Tab-separated table of C-alpha atoms in Angstrom:
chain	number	residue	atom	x	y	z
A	1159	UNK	CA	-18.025	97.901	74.385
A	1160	UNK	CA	-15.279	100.178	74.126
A	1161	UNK	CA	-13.098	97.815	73.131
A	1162	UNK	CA	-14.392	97.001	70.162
A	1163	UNK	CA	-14.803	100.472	68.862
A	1164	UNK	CA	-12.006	99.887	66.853
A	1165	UNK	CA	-12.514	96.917	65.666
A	1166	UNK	CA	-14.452	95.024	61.988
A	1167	UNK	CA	-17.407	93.519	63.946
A	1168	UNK	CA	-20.105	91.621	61.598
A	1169	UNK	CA	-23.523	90.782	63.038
A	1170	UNK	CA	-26.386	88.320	62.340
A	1171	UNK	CA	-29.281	89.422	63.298
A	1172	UNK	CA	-30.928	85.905	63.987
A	1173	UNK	CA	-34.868	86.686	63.787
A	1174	UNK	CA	-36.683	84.672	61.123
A	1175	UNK	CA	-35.716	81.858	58.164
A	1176	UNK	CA	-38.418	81.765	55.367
A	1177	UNK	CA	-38.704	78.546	53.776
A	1178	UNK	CA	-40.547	77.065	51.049
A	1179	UNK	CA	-43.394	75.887	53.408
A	1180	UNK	CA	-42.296	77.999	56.323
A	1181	UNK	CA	-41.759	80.867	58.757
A	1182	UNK	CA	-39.394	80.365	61.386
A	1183	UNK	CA	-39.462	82.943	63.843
A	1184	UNK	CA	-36.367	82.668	66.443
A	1185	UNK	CA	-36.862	84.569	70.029
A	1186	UNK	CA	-33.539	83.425	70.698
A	1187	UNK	CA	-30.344	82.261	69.529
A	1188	UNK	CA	-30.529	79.110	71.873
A	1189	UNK	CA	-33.580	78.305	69.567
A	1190	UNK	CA	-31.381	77.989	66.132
A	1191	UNK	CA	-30.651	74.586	65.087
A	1192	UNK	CA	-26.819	73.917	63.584
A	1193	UNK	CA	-27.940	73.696	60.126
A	1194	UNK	CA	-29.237	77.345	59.595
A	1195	UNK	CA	-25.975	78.687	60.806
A	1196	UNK	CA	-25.075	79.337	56.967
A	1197	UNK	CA	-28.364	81.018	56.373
A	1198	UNK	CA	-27.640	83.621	59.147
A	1199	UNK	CA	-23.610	83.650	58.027
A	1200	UNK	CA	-24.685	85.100	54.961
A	1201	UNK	CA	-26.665	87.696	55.996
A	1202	UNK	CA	-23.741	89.541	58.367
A	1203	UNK	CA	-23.953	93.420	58.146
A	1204	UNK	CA	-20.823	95.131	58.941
A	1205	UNK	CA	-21.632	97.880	62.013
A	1206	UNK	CA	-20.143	101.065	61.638
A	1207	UNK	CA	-18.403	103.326	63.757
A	1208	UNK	CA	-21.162	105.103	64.355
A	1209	UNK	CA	-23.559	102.629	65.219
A	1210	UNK	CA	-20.918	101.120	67.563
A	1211	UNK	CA	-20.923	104.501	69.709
A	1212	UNK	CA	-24.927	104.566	69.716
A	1213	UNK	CA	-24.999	100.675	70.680
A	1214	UNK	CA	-22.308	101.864	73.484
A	1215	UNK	CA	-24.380	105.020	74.439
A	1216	UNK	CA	-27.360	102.924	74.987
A	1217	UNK	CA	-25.619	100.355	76.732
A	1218	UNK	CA	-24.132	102.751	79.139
A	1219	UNK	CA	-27.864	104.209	79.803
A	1220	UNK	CA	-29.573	100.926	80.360
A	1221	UNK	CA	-25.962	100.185	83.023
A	1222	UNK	CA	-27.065	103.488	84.667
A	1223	UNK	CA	-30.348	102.422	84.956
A	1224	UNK	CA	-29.089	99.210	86.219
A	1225	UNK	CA	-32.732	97.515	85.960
A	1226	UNK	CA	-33.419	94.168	87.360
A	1227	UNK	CA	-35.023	93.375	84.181
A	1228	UNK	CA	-34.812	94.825	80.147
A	1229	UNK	CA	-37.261	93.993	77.392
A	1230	UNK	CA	-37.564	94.315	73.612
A	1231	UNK	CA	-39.947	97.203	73.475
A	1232	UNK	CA	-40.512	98.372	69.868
A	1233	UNK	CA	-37.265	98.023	68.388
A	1234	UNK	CA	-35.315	99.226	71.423
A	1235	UNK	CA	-33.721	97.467	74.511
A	1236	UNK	CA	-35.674	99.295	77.648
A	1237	UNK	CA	-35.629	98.598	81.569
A	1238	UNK	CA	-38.848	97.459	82.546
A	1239	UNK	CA	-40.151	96.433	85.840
A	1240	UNK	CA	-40.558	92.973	86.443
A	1241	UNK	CA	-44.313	93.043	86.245
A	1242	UNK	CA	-43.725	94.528	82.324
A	1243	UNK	CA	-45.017	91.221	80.928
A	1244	UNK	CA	-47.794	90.267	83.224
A	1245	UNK	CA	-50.830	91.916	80.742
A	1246	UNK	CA	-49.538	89.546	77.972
A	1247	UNK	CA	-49.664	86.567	80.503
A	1248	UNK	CA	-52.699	87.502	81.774
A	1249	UNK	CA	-54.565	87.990	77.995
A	1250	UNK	CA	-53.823	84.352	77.253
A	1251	UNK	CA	-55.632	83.465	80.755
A	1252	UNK	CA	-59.600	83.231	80.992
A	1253	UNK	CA	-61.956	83.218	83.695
A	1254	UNK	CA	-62.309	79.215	83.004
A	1255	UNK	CA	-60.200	76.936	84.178
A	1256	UNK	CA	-57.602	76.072	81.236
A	1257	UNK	CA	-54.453	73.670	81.310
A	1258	UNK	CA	-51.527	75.860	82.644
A	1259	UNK	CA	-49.036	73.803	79.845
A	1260	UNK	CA	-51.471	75.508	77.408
A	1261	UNK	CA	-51.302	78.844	78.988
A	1262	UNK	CA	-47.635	78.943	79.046
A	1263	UNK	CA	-47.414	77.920	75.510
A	1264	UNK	CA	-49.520	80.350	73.965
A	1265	UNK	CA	-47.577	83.435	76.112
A	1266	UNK	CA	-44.544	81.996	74.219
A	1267	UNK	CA	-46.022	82.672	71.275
A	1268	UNK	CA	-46.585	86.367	72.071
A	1269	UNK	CA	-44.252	88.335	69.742
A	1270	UNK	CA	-44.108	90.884	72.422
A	1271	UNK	CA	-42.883	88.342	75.124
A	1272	UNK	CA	-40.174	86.562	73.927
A	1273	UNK	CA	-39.220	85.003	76.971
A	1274	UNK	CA	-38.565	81.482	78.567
A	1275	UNK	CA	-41.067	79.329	80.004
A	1276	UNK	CA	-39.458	79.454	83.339
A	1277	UNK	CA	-40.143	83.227	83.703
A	1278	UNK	CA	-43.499	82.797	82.645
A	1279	UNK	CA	-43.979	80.371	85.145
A	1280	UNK	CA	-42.193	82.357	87.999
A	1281	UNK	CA	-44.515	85.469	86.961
A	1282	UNK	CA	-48.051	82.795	87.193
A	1283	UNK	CA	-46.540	82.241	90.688
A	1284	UNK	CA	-46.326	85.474	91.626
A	1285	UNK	CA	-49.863	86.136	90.035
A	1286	UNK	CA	-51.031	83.216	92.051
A	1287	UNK	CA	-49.883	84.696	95.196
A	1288	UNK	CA	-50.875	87.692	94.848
A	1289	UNK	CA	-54.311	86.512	93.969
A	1290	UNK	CA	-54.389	88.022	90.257
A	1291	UNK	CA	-54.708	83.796	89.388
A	1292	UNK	CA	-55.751	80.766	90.870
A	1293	UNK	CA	-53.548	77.558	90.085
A	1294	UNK	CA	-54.935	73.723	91.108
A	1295	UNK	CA	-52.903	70.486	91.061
A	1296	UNK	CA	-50.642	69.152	92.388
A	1297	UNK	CA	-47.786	70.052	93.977
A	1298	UNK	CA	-45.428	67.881	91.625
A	1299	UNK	CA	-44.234	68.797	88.588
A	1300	UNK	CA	-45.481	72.736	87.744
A	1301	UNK	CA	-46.131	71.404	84.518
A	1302	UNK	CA	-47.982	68.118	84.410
A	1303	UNK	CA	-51.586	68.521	85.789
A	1304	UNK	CA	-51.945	71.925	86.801
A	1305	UNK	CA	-54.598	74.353	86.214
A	1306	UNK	CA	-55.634	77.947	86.210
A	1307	UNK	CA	-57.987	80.703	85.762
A	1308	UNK	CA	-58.258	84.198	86.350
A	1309	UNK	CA	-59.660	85.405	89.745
């Protein structure tokens, strides 16, 4: 970070497009398609010296921490433990069985989460083993057929 302290650094902060029949709400950059590129280009804010030393003090703190995982909490970048996002998970689960595709997709949803599918899927397996959820199907594709309830 330091070396950039002197620098003219510009920023997009890529979080939502508004349309005419639309809100598009990103989670990630990944998620932008090539065309809104100019909609985000036009909306760079300049960061100033001071808010590159408090992005670089915070940094430093959460490199201290050194935290296997960091979330979005608020409007601040905190270490969390890696069982942080397990009570949004587990609202989107009932005690009826329910499609685990379905599941998964509604956690993404959660404007607290934003996370990948993959990590909501590593945290149902850890769930599963640890008897907080019960998965059935088979042992294919994570995806396909399986389902699950709450224990």
């Amino acid at each position: 970070m330091s070396k950039f302290q002197d620098k003219n650094i510009k920023i997009a902060l890529v979080d939502e497009k508004k349309t005419e029949d639309a809100l598009i709400r990103y989670s990630f950059t990944s998620e932008m398609s090539p065309e809104d590129f100019p909609f985000f280009l036009d909306k760079t804010l300049e960061i100033g010296f001071n808010e590159k030393l408090e992005f670089k003090n915070k940094w430093d703190v959460l490199v201290k921490e050194n935290s296997i995982f960091r979330a979005l909490v608020g409007n601040e970048i905190k270490s969390v433990e890696e069982t942080y996002f397990d009570k949004y998970i587990l609202r989107n689960i009932s005690d009826k069985w329910q499609p685990l595709i379905e599941v998964v997709a509604n956690c993404m949803f959660e404007d607290e989460m934003r996370v990948k599918d993959w990590f909501i899927l590593w945290r149902l397996e850890k769930m599963a083993s640890l008897k907080i959820v019960k998965i059935k199907g088979s042992k294919g594709d994570f995806y396909s057929d399986k389902e699950i309830r709450k224990v």
